[in-house]
Amino acid sequence: MDAPTIQAVRGMNDVLPDEAVLWEHLEHAARKIFAQYGYRNLRVPIVEATGLFVRGIGDATDIVEHEMYSFEDRLNGESLTLRPEATAGIVRAAIEHHLTYERPQRVWTAGPMFRHERPQRGRYRQFHQLDVEALGFEGPDVDAEQIVMLSRLWEKLGLAGMSLHINTIGDPDERLAHRRALVAYFGEHAGALDEDSRRRLATNPLRILDSKNPSMQSIIAGAPKLVDQLGADSASRTHFEGVKAILSEAGIAFEVNARLVRGLDYYNRTVFEWVTDRLGAQGTVAGGGRYDGLFEQLGGKATAACGFAIGVERMVLLLKDGGRTAESVPDAYVVHVGEAAAPLARTTAERLRDAGLTVTVNAGGGSIKAQMRRADASGARWALIVGEDEVRSNRVALKPLRVAAEQVSLPPETVAKHIGATLERAE
Ligand code: ATP
Ligand code: MG
């Protein structure tokens, strides 16, 4: 009897090689641009104490209320959680290692996040983020720099049609005034609220604005706006004006969206999202903002900070239709027949790799015809053929598969140069 198969957990995906190429392409481009802006890599654990997220993200948020993968450590009973986002862990690490005592830090990290959501296109239970944080920076220049950096990344990836939404959610006293106004407004319309929102009215009324329920949208549209609570020359208004001025100077179009609040409690002042209309309801590909209170909330010294996360799966969906993708095809596929040919095939391949080329050596034998079929299927530009004749004469045959060139027979040490020359001509 066949053993039953085991499948991946719902909402958690395998990334197979054809698609992993796009992941690597994105990661490579992001890493490069983060480094160019002075962001350095930092890595934090996937598992953290549950209390970090309850305190950091806020206990009346969707994430903490419904979406965390929490479990008891089987030895000491401590409650642990698979991280639903990266900022809280990074701030914990920064406090623990006094990272910002001497100077502010620009850091980034990447990896899987876990949220128990209803899986659909662009929304999964294990998903991945590229996460960027500027720790210890107060001014609007850093908020704007991060937004500009993202727009450069979209450019590098060849992604058009990304739009930027920004808002300010003020400072704590302004948020409190706004909260009172919201409670009064939604209280008057209590009959029109859905169940979630009615509950939120008592715990976290700001979050009602983030409701995705279509029947709630018209009542949300009429709700008091936070910007109306900002004094004419309040610090948070000045900050927001500063962010907008730098974006305009950089030529970046934006829409001020007074309804933008974001799903985590720790934000203040600037919040932003990059949105596309090509992914249906899951159109937000990156989001972030300022969180000046989080260090203190987690027991650290007051430290201003700002960051964002890119949703990798959503980016990959975009790259699949429309973005420029990395060429993952080998420059050469090495076909070799006969025992004597294998060593020459391998040493020639190593020479080519030393010269920076991508080379696949046929594995598992097969006739010349079968190997040539594999060479073609690999997408390689050249087939490099090594048979007994070649071993005797210490030459290899180079047959063009996808380049306009003649077949030639060459000594192994000149093959890289020959391939390189055709690449240059093609560029
Ligand atoms: P959404 O409103 O789409 O639920 P969010 O506000 O919860 O997003 P953040 O916590 O700000 O998202 O995370 C930043 C980015 O991570 C999002 O803009 C999105 O691209 C991605 N992301 C968030 N949750 C998921 C998920 N469950 N599956 C895939 N990507 C996600
Ligand atoms: Mg969400």
Short mmCIF file of C-alpha atoms and ligand atoms in Angstrom, two decimals:
data_model
loop_
_atom_site.label_atom_id
_atom_site.label_comp_id
_atom_site.label_asym_id
_atom_site.label_seq_id
_atom_site.Cartn_x
_atom_site.Cartn_y
_atom_site.Cartn_z
CA MET A 1 0.00 0.00 0.00
CA ASP A 2 1.29 3.46 -0.86
CA ALA A 3 2.04 5.65 2.11
CA PRO A 4 -0.20 8.75 2.15
CA THR A 5 1.56 11.90 0.98
CA ILE A 6 2.11 14.87 3.24
CA GLN A 7 1.37 18.33 1.96
CA ALA A 8 2.65 21.78 2.85
CA VAL A 9 0.69 23.55 5.58
CA ARG A 10 -2.17 25.68 4.23
CA GLY A 11 -1.03 29.22 3.46
CA MET A 12 2.66 28.24 3.49
CA ASN A 13 4.26 27.89 0.10
CA ASP A 14 7.14 26.17 -1.60
CA VAL A 15 9.10 28.41 -3.94
CA LEU A 16 10.22 26.26 -6.85
CA PRO A 17 13.31 27.09 -8.92
CA ASP A 18 11.50 28.82 -11.81
CA GLU A 19 9.98 31.25 -9.35
CA ALA A 20 12.96 31.42 -6.99
CA VAL A 21 14.82 33.15 -9.81
CA LEU A 22 12.48 36.11 -9.36
CA TRP A 23 12.99 36.06 -5.60
CA GLU A 24 16.74 36.18 -6.02
CA HIS A 25 16.46 38.92 -8.59
CA LEU A 26 14.37 41.02 -6.19
CA GLU A 27 16.56 40.27 -3.17
CA HIS A 28 19.69 41.11 -5.08
CA ALA A 29 18.33 44.43 -6.34
CA ALA A 30 17.02 45.35 -2.88
CA ARG A 31 20.22 44.43 -1.08
CA LYS A 32 22.23 46.51 -3.48
CA ILE A 33 20.10 49.58 -3.15
CA PHE A 34 19.85 49.31 0.65
CA ALA A 35 23.65 49.17 0.82
CA GLN A 36 23.94 52.17 -1.49
CA TYR A 37 21.81 54.19 0.93
CA GLY A 38 23.93 53.07 3.91
CA TYR A 39 21.65 50.38 5.36
CA ARG A 40 23.47 47.41 6.90
CA ASN A 41 22.16 43.90 7.33
CA LEU A 42 21.03 42.65 10.74
CA ARG A 43 19.46 39.28 11.57
CA VAL A 44 17.08 38.54 14.41
CA PRO A 45 15.36 35.31 15.51
CA ILE A 46 12.11 34.09 14.00
CA VAL A 47 10.82 33.14 17.45
CA GLU A 48 10.40 35.80 20.14
CA ALA A 49 8.64 36.08 23.49
CA THR A 50 4.91 36.61 22.86
CA GLY A 51 4.95 39.67 25.11
CA LEU A 52 7.21 41.49 22.65
CA PHE A 53 4.45 41.56 20.04
CA VAL A 54 1.60 42.16 22.50
CA ARG A 55 3.42 45.20 23.82
CA GLY A 56 5.02 46.26 20.57
CA ILE A 57 2.23 45.84 18.02
CA GLY A 58 -0.67 46.47 20.41
CA ASP A 59 -3.15 44.05 21.95
CA ALA A 60 -6.18 45.41 20.09
CA THR A 61 -4.74 44.88 16.61
CA ASP A 62 -5.78 42.17 14.15
CA ILE A 63 -2.35 40.63 14.36
CA VAL A 64 -2.26 40.21 18.12
CA GLU A 65 -5.96 39.38 18.49
CA HIS A 66 -6.29 36.73 15.79
CA GLU A 67 -3.20 36.11 13.72
CA MET A 68 -0.27 35.05 15.86
CA TYR A 69 1.25 31.59 15.85
CA SER A 70 1.91 31.28 19.57
CA PHE A 71 2.91 28.20 21.49
CA GLU A 72 4.29 27.18 24.85
CA ASP A 73 7.92 26.31 25.17
CA ARG A 74 7.55 22.67 26.16
CA LEU A 75 10.25 22.88 28.80
CA ASN A 76 9.45 25.99 30.77
CA GLY A 77 5.97 26.91 29.58
CA GLU A 78 7.04 30.36 28.36
CA SER A 79 4.74 31.72 25.63
CA LEU A 80 6.62 32.12 22.36
CA THR A 81 5.47 33.42 18.97
CA LEU A 82 6.58 33.05 15.36
CA ARG A 83 7.23 36.66 14.43
CA PRO A 84 4.35 38.31 12.52
CA GLU A 85 6.60 41.23 11.54
CA ALA A 86 10.20 42.28 12.03
CA THR A 87 10.21 45.75 13.59
CA ALA A 88 9.49 44.68 17.18
CA GLY A 89 12.34 42.13 17.08
CA ILE A 90 14.77 44.65 15.64
CA VAL A 91 13.90 47.23 18.27
CA ARG A 92 14.27 44.57 20.98
CA ALA A 93 17.70 43.69 19.60
CA ALA A 94 18.70 47.35 19.35
CA ILE A 95 17.78 47.91 23.01
CA GLU A 96 19.42 44.67 24.14
CA HIS A 97 22.70 45.45 22.38
CA HIS A 98 22.70 49.24 22.93
CA LEU A 99 22.86 49.60 19.18
CA THR A 100 21.90 53.27 19.08
CA TYR A 101 23.80 54.55 22.13
CA GLU A 102 26.65 56.05 20.15
CA ARG A 103 25.06 56.83 16.84
CA PRO A 104 21.92 56.22 14.89
CA GLN A 105 21.76 53.09 12.75
CA ARG A 106 20.35 52.24 9.37
CA VAL A 107 19.60 48.51 9.20
CA TRP A 108 17.66 46.02 7.11
CA THR A 109 16.67 42.38 7.47
CA ALA A 110 14.79 39.80 5.39
CA GLY A 111 12.92 36.60 6.06
CA PRO A 112 9.65 34.83 6.76
CA MET A 113 6.81 36.28 8.85
CA PHE A 114 3.77 34.36 10.12
CA ARG A 115 0.18 35.52 10.37
CA HIS A 116 -2.87 33.28 10.63
CA GLU A 117 -4.89 35.02 7.90
CA ARG A 118 -7.28 33.64 5.29
CA PRO A 119 -4.98 32.55 2.45
CA GLN A 120 -5.66 34.08 -0.97
CA ARG A 121 -3.61 35.50 -3.83
CA GLY A 122 -1.07 37.84 -2.25
CA ARG A 123 -1.99 36.86 1.30
CA TYR A 124 -0.42 33.87 2.98
CA ARG A 125 0.24 32.49 6.47
CA GLN A 126 3.98 32.30 5.98
CA PHE A 127 5.08 35.25 3.87
CA HIS A 128 8.31 37.14 3.46
CA GLN A 129 9.38 40.70 3.98
CA LEU A 130 12.34 42.87 3.21
CA ASP A 131 12.41 45.10 6.23
CA VAL A 132 14.25 48.39 6.59
CA GLU A 133 14.63 50.47 9.75
CA ALA A 134 16.34 53.78 10.52
CA LEU A 135 16.90 53.88 14.28
CA GLY A 136 17.68 57.12 16.11
CA PHE A 137 16.68 59.60 13.39
CA GLU A 138 14.21 62.36 14.21
CA GLY A 139 13.89 64.49 11.12
CA PRO A 140 11.57 64.14 8.15
CA ASP A 141 14.62 63.65 5.90
CA VAL A 142 14.89 59.95 6.83
CA ASP A 143 11.19 59.26 6.24
CA ALA A 144 11.53 60.82 2.79
CA GLU A 145 14.83 59.05 2.09
CA GLN A 146 13.20 55.67 2.65
CA ILE A 147 10.33 56.52 0.34
CA VAL A 148 12.72 57.76 -2.35
CA MET A 149 14.83 54.60 -1.95
CA LEU A 150 11.74 52.49 -2.65
CA SER A 151 10.91 54.46 -5.76
CA ARG A 152 14.47 53.85 -6.99
CA LEU A 153 13.98 50.15 -6.34
CA TRP A 154 10.78 50.09 -8.42
CA GLU A 155 12.74 51.81 -11.20
CA LYS A 156 15.57 49.28 -11.05
CA LEU A 157 13.07 46.44 -11.21
CA GLY A 158 11.27 47.99 -14.16
CA LEU A 159 7.99 48.25 -12.24
CA ALA A 160 5.68 50.96 -13.45
CA GLY A 161 2.33 52.06 -12.03
CA MET A 162 3.25 52.11 -8.35
CA SER A 163 1.47 54.86 -6.47
CA LEU A 164 2.42 56.36 -3.16
CA HIS A 165 -0.06 57.13 -0.40
CA ILE A 166 1.10 59.10 2.61
CA ASN A 167 -0.50 60.47 5.73
CA THR A 168 0.37 61.75 9.14
CA ILE A 169 -1.25 60.17 12.17
CA GLY A 170 0.12 62.85 14.48
CA ASP A 171 1.69 62.72 17.90
CA PRO A 172 0.15 61.02 20.96
CA ASP A 173 -1.85 64.03 22.19
CA GLU A 174 -3.25 64.66 18.73
CA ARG A 175 -4.11 61.00 18.38
CA LEU A 176 -5.94 61.17 21.69
CA ALA A 177 -8.01 64.15 20.50
CA HIS A 178 -8.70 62.30 17.26
CA ARG A 179 -9.67 59.19 19.16
CA ARG A 180 -12.25 61.15 21.16
CA ALA A 181 -13.68 62.61 17.97
CA LEU A 182 -13.84 59.14 16.41
CA VAL A 183 -15.57 57.61 19.42
CA ALA A 184 -18.18 60.37 19.31
CA TYR A 185 -18.70 59.98 15.55
CA PHE A 186 -18.86 56.19 15.42
CA GLY A 187 -20.94 56.22 18.63
CA GLU A 188 -23.57 58.26 16.75
CA HIS A 189 -23.48 55.72 13.91
CA ALA A 190 -23.23 52.61 16.09
CA GLY A 191 -26.11 50.97 14.25
CA ALA A 192 -24.16 50.96 10.98
CA LEU A 193 -21.01 49.38 12.42
CA ASP A 194 -20.10 45.75 11.81
CA GLU A 195 -19.36 43.51 14.76
CA ASP A 196 -15.61 43.95 14.63
CA SER A 197 -15.92 47.71 14.51
CA ARG A 198 -18.37 47.83 17.41
CA ARG A 199 -15.85 45.99 19.50
CA ARG A 200 -13.06 48.27 18.25
CA LEU A 201 -15.06 51.31 19.31
CA ALA A 202 -14.23 50.42 22.89
CA THR A 203 -10.71 49.05 22.41
CA ASN A 204 -9.09 50.77 19.43
CA PRO A 205 -11.38 53.09 17.44
CA LEU A 206 -8.60 54.22 15.10
CA ARG A 207 -8.50 50.71 13.71
CA ILE A 208 -12.09 51.00 12.48
CA LEU A 209 -10.67 53.24 9.75
CA ASP A 210 -8.56 50.31 8.54
CA SER A 211 -11.60 48.02 8.09
CA LYS A 212 -11.68 46.27 4.73
CA ASN A 213 -15.42 45.52 4.99
CA PRO A 214 -17.08 47.14 1.92
CA SER A 215 -20.26 47.94 3.85
CA MET A 216 -18.23 50.06 6.28
CA GLN A 217 -16.60 52.27 3.68
CA SER A 218 -19.16 55.06 3.44
CA ILE A 219 -19.37 55.58 7.18
CA ILE A 220 -15.57 55.54 7.34
CA ALA A 221 -15.42 58.17 4.60
CA GLY A 222 -17.38 60.60 6.77
CA ALA A 223 -15.29 60.10 9.93
CA PRO A 224 -13.30 62.97 11.47
CA LYS A 225 -9.79 63.26 10.03
CA LEU A 226 -6.69 63.39 12.10
CA VAL A 227 -5.19 66.26 10.12
CA ASP A 228 -8.04 68.41 11.40
CA GLN A 229 -6.70 67.86 14.91
CA LEU A 230 -3.23 69.14 14.07
CA GLY A 231 -2.44 72.68 15.20
CA ALA A 232 -1.36 75.05 12.42
CA ASP A 233 2.27 74.97 13.51
CA SER A 234 2.33 71.72 15.50
CA ALA A 235 5.53 69.69 15.40
CA SER A 236 3.85 66.80 13.59
CA ARG A 237 2.38 69.09 10.91
CA THR A 238 5.81 70.65 10.35
CA HIS A 239 7.31 67.17 10.13
CA PHE A 240 4.74 66.12 7.55
CA GLU A 241 5.32 69.25 5.50
CA GLY A 242 9.04 68.42 5.60
CA VAL A 243 8.47 64.92 4.23
CA LYS A 244 6.25 66.23 1.44
CA ALA A 245 8.75 68.94 0.48
CA ILE A 246 11.58 66.43 0.05
CA LEU A 247 9.38 64.08 -1.97
CA SER A 248 8.40 66.94 -4.27
CA GLU A 249 12.03 67.98 -4.62
CA ALA A 250 12.85 64.38 -5.64
CA GLY A 251 10.05 64.46 -8.22
CA ILE A 252 8.01 61.75 -6.53
CA ALA A 253 4.25 61.98 -6.94
CA PHE A 254 2.16 61.17 -3.88
CA GLU A 255 -1.40 61.23 -2.73
CA VAL A 256 -2.21 62.37 0.78
CA ASN A 257 -4.71 59.79 2.00
CA ALA A 258 -6.28 60.94 5.25
CA ARG A 259 -7.71 57.45 5.81
CA LEU A 260 -4.36 55.72 5.84
CA VAL A 261 -3.74 54.42 9.37
CA ARG A 262 -1.89 51.08 9.02
CA GLY A 263 -2.52 47.92 10.99
CA LEU A 264 0.01 48.21 13.79
CA ASP A 265 -0.34 50.46 16.82
CA TYR A 266 3.22 51.69 17.10
CA TYR A 267 3.17 54.25 14.32
CA ASN A 268 3.11 58.02 14.81
CA ARG A 269 3.47 60.95 12.41
CA THR A 270 4.40 59.69 8.92
CA VAL A 271 2.72 56.58 7.53
CA PHE A 272 3.01 55.51 3.91
CA GLU A 273 2.11 52.74 1.50
CA TRP A 274 3.15 51.93 -2.04
CA VAL A 275 0.15 50.52 -3.87
CA THR A 276 -0.51 48.95 -7.25
CA ASP A 277 -3.86 48.25 -8.88
CA ARG A 278 -2.51 45.09 -10.51
CA LEU A 279 -2.96 42.81 -7.48
CA GLY A 280 -6.65 43.21 -6.69
CA ALA A 281 -7.47 43.58 -3.02
CA GLN A 282 -3.89 42.77 -1.98
CA GLY A 283 -2.51 45.87 -3.68
CA THR A 284 -0.19 47.18 -0.97
CA VAL A 285 3.31 46.02 -1.76
CA ALA A 286 5.21 48.02 0.84
CA GLY A 287 4.24 50.00 3.88
CA GLY A 288 5.79 51.72 6.81
CA GLY A 289 6.17 54.84 8.84
CA ARG A 290 7.56 56.49 11.91
CA TYR A 291 7.43 54.88 15.36
CA ASP A 292 9.06 57.28 17.80
CA GLY A 293 7.42 55.68 20.87
CA LEU A 294 8.28 52.02 20.33
CA PHE A 295 11.69 51.97 22.03
CA GLU A 296 10.22 53.35 25.24
CA GLN A 297 7.21 51.07 24.99
CA LEU A 298 9.63 48.12 24.94
CA GLY A 299 11.62 49.40 27.92
CA GLY A 300 14.37 51.24 26.04
CA LYS A 301 15.50 54.84 26.02
CA ALA A 302 13.36 57.18 23.90
CA THR A 303 14.64 56.80 20.33
CA ALA A 304 13.04 58.22 17.22
CA ALA A 305 12.79 55.73 14.35
CA CYS A 306 11.21 55.08 11.01
CA GLY A 307 10.95 51.99 8.80
CA PHE A 308 9.04 49.98 6.25
CA ALA A 309 8.54 46.46 4.96
CA ILE A 310 8.18 45.17 1.42
CA GLY A 311 5.91 42.16 0.86
CA VAL A 312 8.11 39.82 -1.18
CA GLU A 313 5.35 37.51 -2.50
CA ARG A 314 3.36 40.48 -3.81
CA MET A 315 6.47 41.89 -5.47
CA VAL A 316 7.14 38.54 -7.11
CA LEU A 317 3.58 38.46 -8.46
CA LEU A 318 4.25 41.85 -10.02
CA LEU A 319 7.61 40.80 -11.42
CA LYS A 320 5.96 37.79 -13.03
CA ASP A 321 3.90 40.03 -15.24
CA GLY A 322 5.71 43.09 -16.26
CA GLY A 323 8.95 43.67 -14.40
CA ARG A 324 12.35 42.92 -15.89
CA THR A 325 13.61 39.58 -14.64
CA ALA A 326 17.06 38.14 -14.22
CA GLU A 327 18.32 35.89 -16.96
CA SER A 328 18.83 32.60 -15.23
CA VAL A 329 19.96 30.63 -18.24
CA PRO A 330 23.49 29.24 -18.36
CA ASP A 331 26.04 30.72 -20.74
CA ALA A 332 27.11 27.22 -21.64
CA TYR A 333 25.90 23.64 -21.23
CA VAL A 334 28.66 21.05 -21.32
CA VAL A 335 27.88 17.87 -23.27
CA HIS A 336 30.38 15.04 -22.79
CA VAL A 337 30.42 11.48 -24.03
CA GLY A 338 32.74 8.68 -22.98
CA GLU A 339 34.57 8.15 -19.70
CA ALA A 340 37.73 9.85 -20.89
CA ALA A 341 35.84 13.04 -21.73
CA ALA A 342 34.36 13.68 -18.28
CA PRO A 343 37.51 15.12 -16.61
CA LEU A 344 38.16 17.51 -19.51
CA ALA A 345 34.50 18.55 -19.41
CA ARG A 346 34.73 19.33 -15.70
CA THR A 347 38.04 21.21 -15.82
CA THR A 348 36.88 23.28 -18.79
CA ALA A 349 33.66 24.14 -16.93
CA GLU A 350 35.68 25.31 -13.92
CA ARG A 351 37.81 27.53 -16.16
CA LEU A 352 34.67 29.14 -17.53
CA ARG A 353 33.23 29.67 -14.05
CA ASP A 354 36.53 31.25 -12.98
CA ALA A 355 36.00 33.64 -15.84
CA GLY A 356 32.58 34.57 -14.40
CA LEU A 357 30.38 32.53 -16.72
CA THR A 358 27.42 30.36 -15.70
CA VAL A 359 27.95 26.76 -16.73
CA THR A 360 25.90 23.59 -16.37
CA VAL A 361 27.71 20.28 -16.86
CA ASN A 362 25.54 17.42 -18.09
CA ALA A 363 25.04 14.92 -15.27
CA GLY A 364 23.74 11.38 -15.54
CA GLY A 365 25.17 10.44 -18.93
CA GLY A 366 23.09 9.95 -22.09
CA SER A 367 23.77 9.93 -25.82
CA ILE A 368 25.03 13.09 -27.54
CA LYS A 369 21.56 13.54 -28.96
CA ALA A 370 19.89 13.26 -25.55
CA GLN A 371 22.42 15.63 -23.97
CA MET A 372 21.99 18.17 -26.77
CA ARG A 373 18.24 18.10 -26.11
CA ARG A 374 18.93 18.90 -22.44
CA ALA A 375 21.35 21.64 -23.46
CA ASP A 376 18.64 23.22 -25.56
CA ALA A 377 16.01 22.88 -22.83
CA SER A 378 18.31 24.63 -20.35
CA GLY A 379 18.16 27.77 -22.47
CA ALA A 380 21.97 27.88 -22.68
CA ARG A 381 23.56 30.16 -25.26
CA TRP A 382 26.28 27.67 -26.14
CA ALA A 383 26.78 23.92 -26.05
CA LEU A 384 30.30 22.86 -25.28
CA ILE A 385 30.92 19.39 -26.65
CA VAL A 386 33.63 17.07 -25.39
CA GLY A 387 34.09 13.62 -26.95
CA GLU A 388 36.98 11.22 -27.37
CA ASP A 389 38.34 13.13 -30.39
CA GLU A 390 38.41 16.31 -28.34
CA VAL A 391 40.27 14.60 -25.50
CA ARG A 392 42.90 13.33 -27.97
CA SER A 393 43.42 16.76 -29.52
CA ASN A 394 42.87 18.69 -26.25
CA ARG A 395 40.27 20.88 -27.91
CA VAL A 396 36.55 21.31 -27.26
CA ALA A 397 33.77 22.00 -29.72
CA LEU A 398 31.70 25.12 -29.11
CA LYS A 399 28.30 25.04 -30.81
CA PRO A 400 26.09 28.15 -30.72
CA LEU A 401 22.53 27.47 -29.55
CA ARG A 402 21.17 30.97 -29.12
CA VAL A 403 23.87 33.23 -30.48
CA ALA A 404 24.60 34.15 -34.06
CA ALA A 405 28.02 32.56 -34.51
CA GLU A 406 29.81 29.68 -36.18
CA GLN A 407 30.61 26.39 -34.51
CA VAL A 408 34.32 26.34 -33.62
CA SER A 409 36.86 23.96 -32.13
CA LEU A 410 39.12 25.57 -29.51
CA PRO A 411 41.75 24.73 -26.88
CA PRO A 412 40.02 24.80 -23.43
CA GLU A 413 41.92 27.88 -22.26
CA THR A 414 40.50 30.12 -25.01
CA VAL A 415 36.83 29.14 -24.68
CA ALA A 416 35.97 31.75 -22.04
CA LYS A 417 37.46 34.49 -24.16
CA HIS A 418 35.51 33.37 -27.20
CA ILE A 419 32.21 33.28 -25.28
CA GLY A 420 33.01 36.59 -23.60
CA ALA A 421 33.60 38.25 -26.97
CA THR A 422 30.21 37.16 -28.28
CA LEU A 423 28.55 38.40 -25.07
CA GLU A 424 30.16 41.82 -25.52
CA ARG A 425 29.00 42.04 -29.09
CA ALA A 426 25.47 41.17 -27.98
CA GLU A 427 25.34 43.94 -25.32
P1 ATP B 1 -2.54 44.35 4.53
O1 ATP B 1 -3.30 45.62 4.76
O2 ATP B 1 -2.43 43.95 3.09
O3 ATP B 1 -2.99 43.24 5.43
P2 ATP B 1 -0.56 45.08 6.47
O4 ATP B 1 -0.84 46.49 6.75
O5 ATP B 1 -1.06 44.04 7.41
O6 ATP B 1 -1.05 44.69 4.96
P3 ATP B 1 2.27 45.27 7.05
O7 ATP B 1 2.17 44.65 8.38
O8 ATP B 1 2.49 46.71 6.95
O9 ATP B 1 0.98 44.86 6.18
O10 ATP B 1 3.35 44.51 6.16
C1 ATP B 1 4.03 45.13 5.08
C2 ATP B 1 3.78 44.41 3.79
O11 ATP B 1 3.89 43.01 3.95
C3 ATP B 1 2.39 44.60 3.22
O12 ATP B 1 2.30 45.80 2.54
C4 ATP B 1 2.27 43.41 2.31
O13 ATP B 1 2.92 43.66 1.08
C5 ATP B 1 3.02 42.34 3.05
N1 ATP B 1 2.10 41.45 3.77
C6 ATP B 1 1.45 41.69 4.94
N2 ATP B 1 0.71 40.62 5.31
C7 ATP B 1 0.89 39.68 4.34
C8 ATP B 1 0.41 38.34 4.13
N3 ATP B 1 -0.41 37.75 5.02
N4 ATP B 1 0.79 37.68 3.01
C9 ATP B 1 1.62 38.25 2.10
N5 ATP B 1 2.12 39.51 2.25
C10 ATP B 1 1.76 40.21 3.35
MG MG B 2 -2.75 42.79 7.43
#
